[in-house]
Amino acid sequence: LEAQKKGARVVILEADTRLGGATSNSGGVFYACGTSVQRAKGIENDTPQDVYDYLMTLNQWKQRPDLIRYYAERCGETLEWLLELGAQFSPKWLVKSGVDTVARGHSCEGGGKGITDALINAVGASGVESVVDCRVESLIVEDGKVVGVRAQGTELYAPSVIITTGGIGNSPEML
């Protein structure tokens, strides 16, 4: 969405028969700090450091600290962006879990489907082209640079290729 907004032509190639992936089947709880939802509930003191400590503790300090720090520093603005797109996170659904110091689990109305519906609607409204049931088979590499993808026997070239993948839930070898 952000690349499209900045003038890039964007195409989503989705292996599944629908957009949304595992998020659409999830409970739709988004952990974030410093949000308007928290402020509406009177929580003014939740910080990126608090989120970092929470996530690292929850995962027994076995995650990459740089990735958790990146998430912690951007989670609040990301939740606000989802709100702008139409996802509904009510203060009444703000939850505090076991090792949280404050309520920072933002539960989306409609669960994960509420999040993905907002994203899918924004994608459609922005003019991003989506192709479902289209598995990317390989990357096209020239002179050490990714310049495109092969999907369903077709080569697609682009000035930039962004690769996103879902979870590992359907990959027994990775579990």
PDB file of C-alpha atoms in Angstrom:
ATOM      1  CA  LEU A   1       0.000   0.000   0.000  1.00  0.00           C
ATOM      2  CA  GLU A   2       2.765   2.426   0.879  1.00  0.00           C
ATOM      3  CA  ALA A   3       4.707   1.655  -2.306  1.00  0.00           C
ATOM      4  CA  GLN A   4       1.563   2.191  -4.383  1.00  0.00           C
ATOM      5  CA  LYS A   5       0.952   5.479  -2.573  1.00  0.00           C
ATOM      6  CA  LYS A   6       4.464   6.603  -3.570  1.00  0.00           C
ATOM      7  CA  GLY A   7       3.833   5.885  -7.244  1.00  0.00           C
ATOM      8  CA  ALA A   8       5.052   2.319  -7.683  1.00  0.00           C
ATOM      9  CA  ARG A   9       2.986  -0.170  -9.662  1.00  0.00           C
ATOM     10  CA  VAL A  10       2.253  -2.995  -7.250  1.00  0.00           C
ATOM     11  CA  VAL A  11       1.056  -6.529  -7.900  1.00  0.00           C
ATOM     12  CA  ILE A  12       0.314  -9.048  -5.152  1.00  0.00           C
ATOM     13  CA  LEU A  13       0.820 -12.679  -6.126  1.00  0.00           C
ATOM     14  CA  GLU A  14      -0.951 -14.874  -3.552  1.00  0.00           C
ATOM     15  CA  ALA A  15      -0.545 -18.653  -3.527  1.00  0.00           C
ATOM     16  CA  ASP A  16      -3.825 -19.147  -1.646  1.00  0.00           C
ATOM     17  CA  THR A  17      -7.231 -18.803  -3.266  1.00  0.00           C
ATOM     18  CA  ARG A  18      -7.919 -15.682  -1.190  1.00  0.00           C
ATOM     19  CA  LEU A  19      -6.019 -12.830   0.401  1.00  0.00           C
ATOM     20  CA  GLY A  20      -5.630 -12.717   4.170  1.00  0.00           C
ATOM     21  CA  GLY A  21      -3.550 -15.762   4.998  1.00  0.00           C
ATOM     22  CA  ALA A  22      -3.237 -17.023   8.548  1.00  0.00           C
ATOM     23  CA  THR A  23      -4.024 -13.580   9.982  1.00  0.00           C
ATOM     24  CA  SER A  24      -7.622 -13.837   8.793  1.00  0.00           C
ATOM     25  CA  ASN A  25      -8.021 -17.011  10.880  1.00  0.00           C
ATOM     26  CA  SER A  26      -6.298 -15.605  13.959  1.00  0.00           C
ATOM     27  CA  GLY A  27      -7.798 -14.075  17.062  1.00  0.00           C
ATOM     28  CA  GLY A  28      -6.771 -10.657  15.766  1.00  0.00           C
ATOM     29  CA  VAL A  29      -4.895  -9.436  18.843  1.00  0.00           C
ATOM     30  CA  PHE A  30      -2.245  -6.839  17.987  1.00  0.00           C
ATOM     31  CA  TYR A  31       0.263  -5.930  20.697  1.00  0.00           C
ATOM     32  CA  ALA A  32       1.147  -2.244  20.613  1.00  0.00           C
ATOM     33  CA  CYS A  33       2.089   0.660  22.873  1.00  0.00           C
ATOM     34  CA  GLY A  34       1.363   4.356  22.988  1.00  0.00           C
ATOM     35  CA  THR A  35      -1.865   4.036  21.010  1.00  0.00           C
ATOM     36  CA  SER A  36      -5.003   6.152  20.903  1.00  0.00           C
ATOM     37  CA  VAL A  37      -6.901   3.059  22.041  1.00  0.00           C
ATOM     38  CA  GLN A  38      -4.777   2.812  25.187  1.00  0.00           C
ATOM     39  CA  ARG A  39      -5.093   6.547  25.851  1.00  0.00           C
ATOM     40  CA  ALA A  40      -8.897   6.238  25.568  1.00  0.00           C
ATOM     41  CA  LYS A  41      -8.688   3.669  28.370  1.00  0.00           C
ATOM     42  CA  GLY A  42      -6.428   5.919  30.479  1.00  0.00           C
ATOM     43  CA  ILE A  43      -3.138   4.151  29.716  1.00  0.00           C
ATOM     44  CA  GLU A  44      -0.554   6.878  29.102  1.00  0.00           C
ATOM     45  CA  ASN A  45       2.722   5.230  30.085  1.00  0.00           C
ATOM     46  CA  ASP A  46       3.271   2.221  27.790  1.00  0.00           C
ATOM     47  CA  THR A  47       6.538   2.522  25.852  1.00  0.00           C
ATOM     48  CA  PRO A  48       8.451   0.681  23.120  1.00  0.00           C
ATOM     49  CA  GLN A  49      10.905  -0.470  25.813  1.00  0.00           C
ATOM     50  CA  ASP A  50       7.984  -2.007  27.733  1.00  0.00           C
ATOM     51  CA  VAL A  51       6.828  -3.881  24.609  1.00  0.00           C
ATOM     52  CA  TYR A  52      10.390  -5.023  23.905  1.00  0.00           C
ATOM     53  CA  ASP A  53      10.790  -6.350  27.461  1.00  0.00           C
ATOM     54  CA  TYR A  54       7.375  -8.043  27.311  1.00  0.00           C
ATOM     55  CA  LEU A  55       8.032  -9.819  23.993  1.00  0.00           C
ATOM     56  CA  MET A  56      11.572 -10.862  24.895  1.00  0.00           C
ATOM     57  CA  THR A  57      10.406 -12.209  28.288  1.00  0.00           C
ATOM     58  CA  LEU A  58       7.443 -13.986  26.717  1.00  0.00           C
ATOM     59  CA  ASN A  59       9.826 -15.685  24.265  1.00  0.00           C
ATOM     60  CA  GLN A  60      12.469 -16.483  26.921  1.00  0.00           C
ATOM     61  CA  TRP A  61      14.918 -14.022  25.318  1.00  0.00           C
ATOM     62  CA  LYS A  62      15.381 -16.427  22.382  1.00  0.00           C
ATOM     63  CA  GLN A  63      14.283 -14.016  19.637  1.00  0.00           C
ATOM     64  CA  ARG A  64      16.520 -11.713  17.619  1.00  0.00           C
ATOM     65  CA  PRO A  65      16.705  -8.548  19.729  1.00  0.00           C
ATOM     66  CA  ASP A  66      17.060  -6.301  16.672  1.00  0.00           C
ATOM     67  CA  LEU A  67      13.803  -7.581  15.150  1.00  0.00           C
ATOM     68  CA  ILE A  68      11.899  -7.316  18.428  1.00  0.00           C
ATOM     69  CA  ARG A  69      13.258  -3.773  18.929  1.00  0.00           C
ATOM     70  CA  TYR A  70      12.182  -2.827  15.392  1.00  0.00           C
ATOM     71  CA  TYR A  71       8.677  -4.130  16.078  1.00  0.00           C
ATOM     72  CA  ALA A  72       8.462  -2.456  19.497  1.00  0.00           C
ATOM     73  CA  GLU A  73       9.438   0.926  18.078  1.00  0.00           C
ATOM     74  CA  ARG A  74       6.851   0.771  15.281  1.00  0.00           C
ATOM     75  CA  CYS A  75       3.913  -1.189  16.689  1.00  0.00           C
ATOM     76  CA  GLY A  76       2.020   1.877  17.929  1.00  0.00           C
ATOM     77  CA  GLU A  77       2.149   3.714  14.604  1.00  0.00           C
ATOM     78  CA  THR A  78       1.246   0.486  12.799  1.00  0.00           C
ATOM     79  CA  LEU A  79      -1.877   0.029  14.919  1.00  0.00           C
ATOM     80  CA  GLU A  80      -2.859   3.655  14.223  1.00  0.00           C
ATOM     81  CA  TRP A  81      -2.384   2.949  10.489  1.00  0.00           C
ATOM     82  CA  LEU A  82      -4.667  -0.096  10.746  1.00  0.00           C
ATOM     83  CA  LEU A  83      -7.264   2.102  12.457  1.00  0.00           C
ATOM     84  CA  GLU A  84      -7.005   4.597   9.579  1.00  0.00           C
ATOM     85  CA  LEU A  85      -7.624   1.736   7.147  1.00  0.00           C
ATOM     86  CA  GLY A  86     -10.826   0.814   8.976  1.00  0.00           C
ATOM     87  CA  ALA A  87      -9.821  -1.935  11.396  1.00  0.00           C
ATOM     88  CA  GLN A  88     -11.755  -1.483  14.624  1.00  0.00           C
ATOM     89  CA  PHE A  89      -9.870  -1.795  17.905  1.00  0.00           C
ATOM     90  CA  SER A  90     -12.151  -0.696  20.753  1.00  0.00           C
ATOM     91  CA  PRO A  91     -10.786   0.273  24.179  1.00  0.00           C
ATOM     92  CA  LYS A  92     -13.282  -2.182  25.694  1.00  0.00           C
ATOM     93  CA  TRP A  93     -11.423  -5.030  23.945  1.00  0.00           C
ATOM     94  CA  LEU A  94      -7.965  -4.004  25.164  1.00  0.00           C
ATOM     95  CA  VAL A  95      -6.476  -6.967  27.053  1.00  0.00           C
ATOM     96  CA  LYS A  96      -3.679  -7.566  29.516  1.00  0.00           C
ATOM     97  CA  SER A  97      -2.056 -10.983  29.458  1.00  0.00           C
ATOM     98  CA  GLY A  98       0.039 -12.862  31.984  1.00  0.00           C
ATOM     99  CA  VAL A  99       3.330 -10.988  32.010  1.00  0.00           C
ATOM    100  CA  ASP A 100       2.035  -7.634  30.731  1.00  0.00           C
ATOM    101  CA  THR A 101       2.446  -4.625  32.982  1.00  0.00           C
ATOM    102  CA  VAL A 102      -0.461  -2.839  31.238  1.00  0.00           C
ATOM    103  CA  ALA A 103      -3.175  -3.750  28.747  1.00  0.00           C
ATOM    104  CA  ARG A 104      -1.517  -3.629  25.329  1.00  0.00           C
ATOM    105  CA  GLY A 105      -3.243  -6.488  23.494  1.00  0.00           C
ATOM    106  CA  HIS A 106      -5.528  -4.704  21.040  1.00  0.00           C
ATOM    107  CA  SER A 107      -8.324  -7.092  20.010  1.00  0.00           C
ATOM    108  CA  CYS A 108      -9.792  -6.317  16.599  1.00  0.00           C
ATOM    109  CA  GLU A 109     -13.534  -6.492  16.054  1.00  0.00           C
ATOM    110  CA  GLY A 110     -14.072  -9.562  13.889  1.00  0.00           C
ATOM    111  CA  GLY A 111     -10.760 -11.089  14.998  1.00  0.00           C
ATOM    112  CA  GLY A 112      -8.021 -11.452  12.419  1.00  0.00           C
ATOM    113  CA  LYS A 113     -10.586 -11.213   9.647  1.00  0.00           C
ATOM    114  CA  GLY A 114     -11.311  -7.653  10.805  1.00  0.00           C
ATOM    115  CA  ILE A 115      -7.648  -6.784  10.242  1.00  0.00           C
ATOM    116  CA  THR A 116      -7.370  -8.500   6.876  1.00  0.00           C
ATOM    117  CA  ASP A 117     -10.687  -7.099   5.643  1.00  0.00           C
ATOM    118  CA  ALA A 118      -9.400  -3.577   6.326  1.00  0.00           C
ATOM    119  CA  LEU A 119      -6.156  -4.326   4.478  1.00  0.00           C
ATOM    120  CA  ILE A 120      -7.889  -6.055   1.558  1.00  0.00           C
ATOM    121  CA  ASN A 121     -10.341  -3.173   1.177  1.00  0.00           C
ATOM    122  CA  ALA A 122      -7.477  -0.673   1.204  1.00  0.00           C
ATOM    123  CA  VAL A 123      -5.580  -2.714  -1.387  1.00  0.00           C
ATOM    124  CA  GLY A 124      -8.620  -2.778  -3.673  1.00  0.00           C
ATOM    125  CA  ALA A 125      -9.331   0.929  -3.225  1.00  0.00           C
ATOM    126  CA  SER A 126      -5.709   1.857  -3.949  1.00  0.00           C
ATOM    127  CA  GLY A 127      -5.618   0.105  -7.303  1.00  0.00           C
ATOM    128  CA  VAL A 128      -3.108  -2.562  -6.279  1.00  0.00           C
ATOM    129  CA  GLU A 129      -3.600  -5.571  -8.522  1.00  0.00           C
ATOM    130  CA  SER A 130      -4.037  -8.903  -6.695  1.00  0.00           C
ATOM    131  CA  VAL A 131      -3.699 -12.303  -8.300  1.00  0.00           C
ATOM    132  CA  VAL A 132      -4.814 -15.226  -6.128  1.00  0.00           C
ATOM    133  CA  ASP A 133      -4.069 -18.919  -6.615  1.00  0.00           C
ATOM    134  CA  CYS A 134      -0.715 -17.875  -8.084  1.00  0.00           C
ATOM    135  CA  ARG A 135       2.342 -19.441  -6.476  1.00  0.00           C
ATOM    136  CA  VAL A 136       5.722 -17.838  -7.103  1.00  0.00           C
ATOM    137  CA  GLU A 137       7.975 -20.688  -8.227  1.00  0.00           C
ATOM    138  CA  SER A 138      11.336 -18.942  -8.274  1.00  0.00           C
ATOM    139  CA  LEU A 139      13.149 -15.648  -8.365  1.00  0.00           C
ATOM    140  CA  ILE A 140      14.758 -14.288 -11.507  1.00  0.00           C
ATOM    141  CA  VAL A 141      18.305 -13.211 -10.677  1.00  0.00           C
ATOM    142  CA  GLU A 142      20.563 -11.305 -13.051  1.00  0.00           C
ATOM    143  CA  ASP A 143      24.054 -10.134 -12.108  1.00  0.00           C
ATOM    144  CA  GLY A 144      23.366 -11.035  -8.477  1.00  0.00           C
ATOM    145  CA  LYS A 145      20.204  -8.887  -8.297  1.00  0.00           C
ATOM    146  CA  VAL A 146      16.604 -10.092  -8.065  1.00  0.00           C
ATOM    147  CA  VAL A 147      14.845  -8.585 -11.083  1.00  0.00           C
ATOM    148  CA  GLY A 148      11.606 -10.562 -11.125  1.00  0.00           C
ATOM    149  CA  VAL A 149       9.752 -13.788 -10.392  1.00  0.00           C
ATOM    150  CA  ARG A 150       8.514 -16.869 -12.186  1.00  0.00           C
ATOM    151  CA  ALA A 151       4.901 -17.691 -11.426  1.00  0.00           C
ATOM    152  CA  GLN A 152       2.719 -20.227 -13.215  1.00  0.00           C
ATOM    153  CA  GLY A 153       5.139 -20.434 -16.121  1.00  0.00           C
ATOM    154  CA  THR A 154       5.252 -16.665 -16.609  1.00  0.00           C
ATOM    155  CA  GLU A 155       8.239 -14.432 -16.013  1.00  0.00           C
ATOM    156  CA  LEU A 156       7.411 -11.110 -14.399  1.00  0.00           C
ATOM    157  CA  TYR A 157      10.124  -8.442 -14.285  1.00  0.00           C
ATOM    158  CA  ALA A 158      10.125  -5.422 -11.989  1.00  0.00           C
ATOM    159  CA  PRO A 159      12.516  -2.689 -10.847  1.00  0.00           C
ATOM    160  CA  SER A 160      11.930  -3.886  -7.258  1.00  0.00           C
ATOM    161  CA  VAL A 161      10.707  -7.183  -5.854  1.00  0.00           C
ATOM    162  CA  ILE A 162       9.392  -7.397  -2.311  1.00  0.00           C
ATOM    163  CA  ILE A 163       8.972 -10.883  -0.923  1.00  0.00           C
ATOM    164  CA  THR A 164       6.582 -11.545   1.935  1.00  0.00           C
ATOM    165  CA  THR A 165       5.675 -14.888   3.361  1.00  0.00           C
ATOM    166  CA  GLY A 166       3.235 -16.139   5.917  1.00  0.00           C
ATOM    167  CA  GLY A 167       3.782 -18.300   8.930  1.00  0.00           C
ATOM    168  CA  ILE A 168       5.269 -21.765   9.045  1.00  0.00           C
ATOM    169  CA  GLY A 169       2.110 -23.496  10.280  1.00  0.00           C
ATOM    170  CA  ASN A 170       1.684 -25.467   7.050  1.00  0.00           C
ATOM    171  CA  SER A 171       5.321 -26.544   6.876  1.00  0.00           C
ATOM    172  CA  PRO A 172       5.943 -29.632   9.049  1.00  0.00           C
ATOM    173  CA  GLU A 173       9.642 -29.549   8.178  1.00  0.00           C
ATOM    174  CA  MET A 174       9.973 -26.056   9.650  1.00  0.00           C
ATOM    175  CA  LEU A 175       7.968 -26.755  12.830  1.00  0.00           C
TER     176      LEU A 175
END
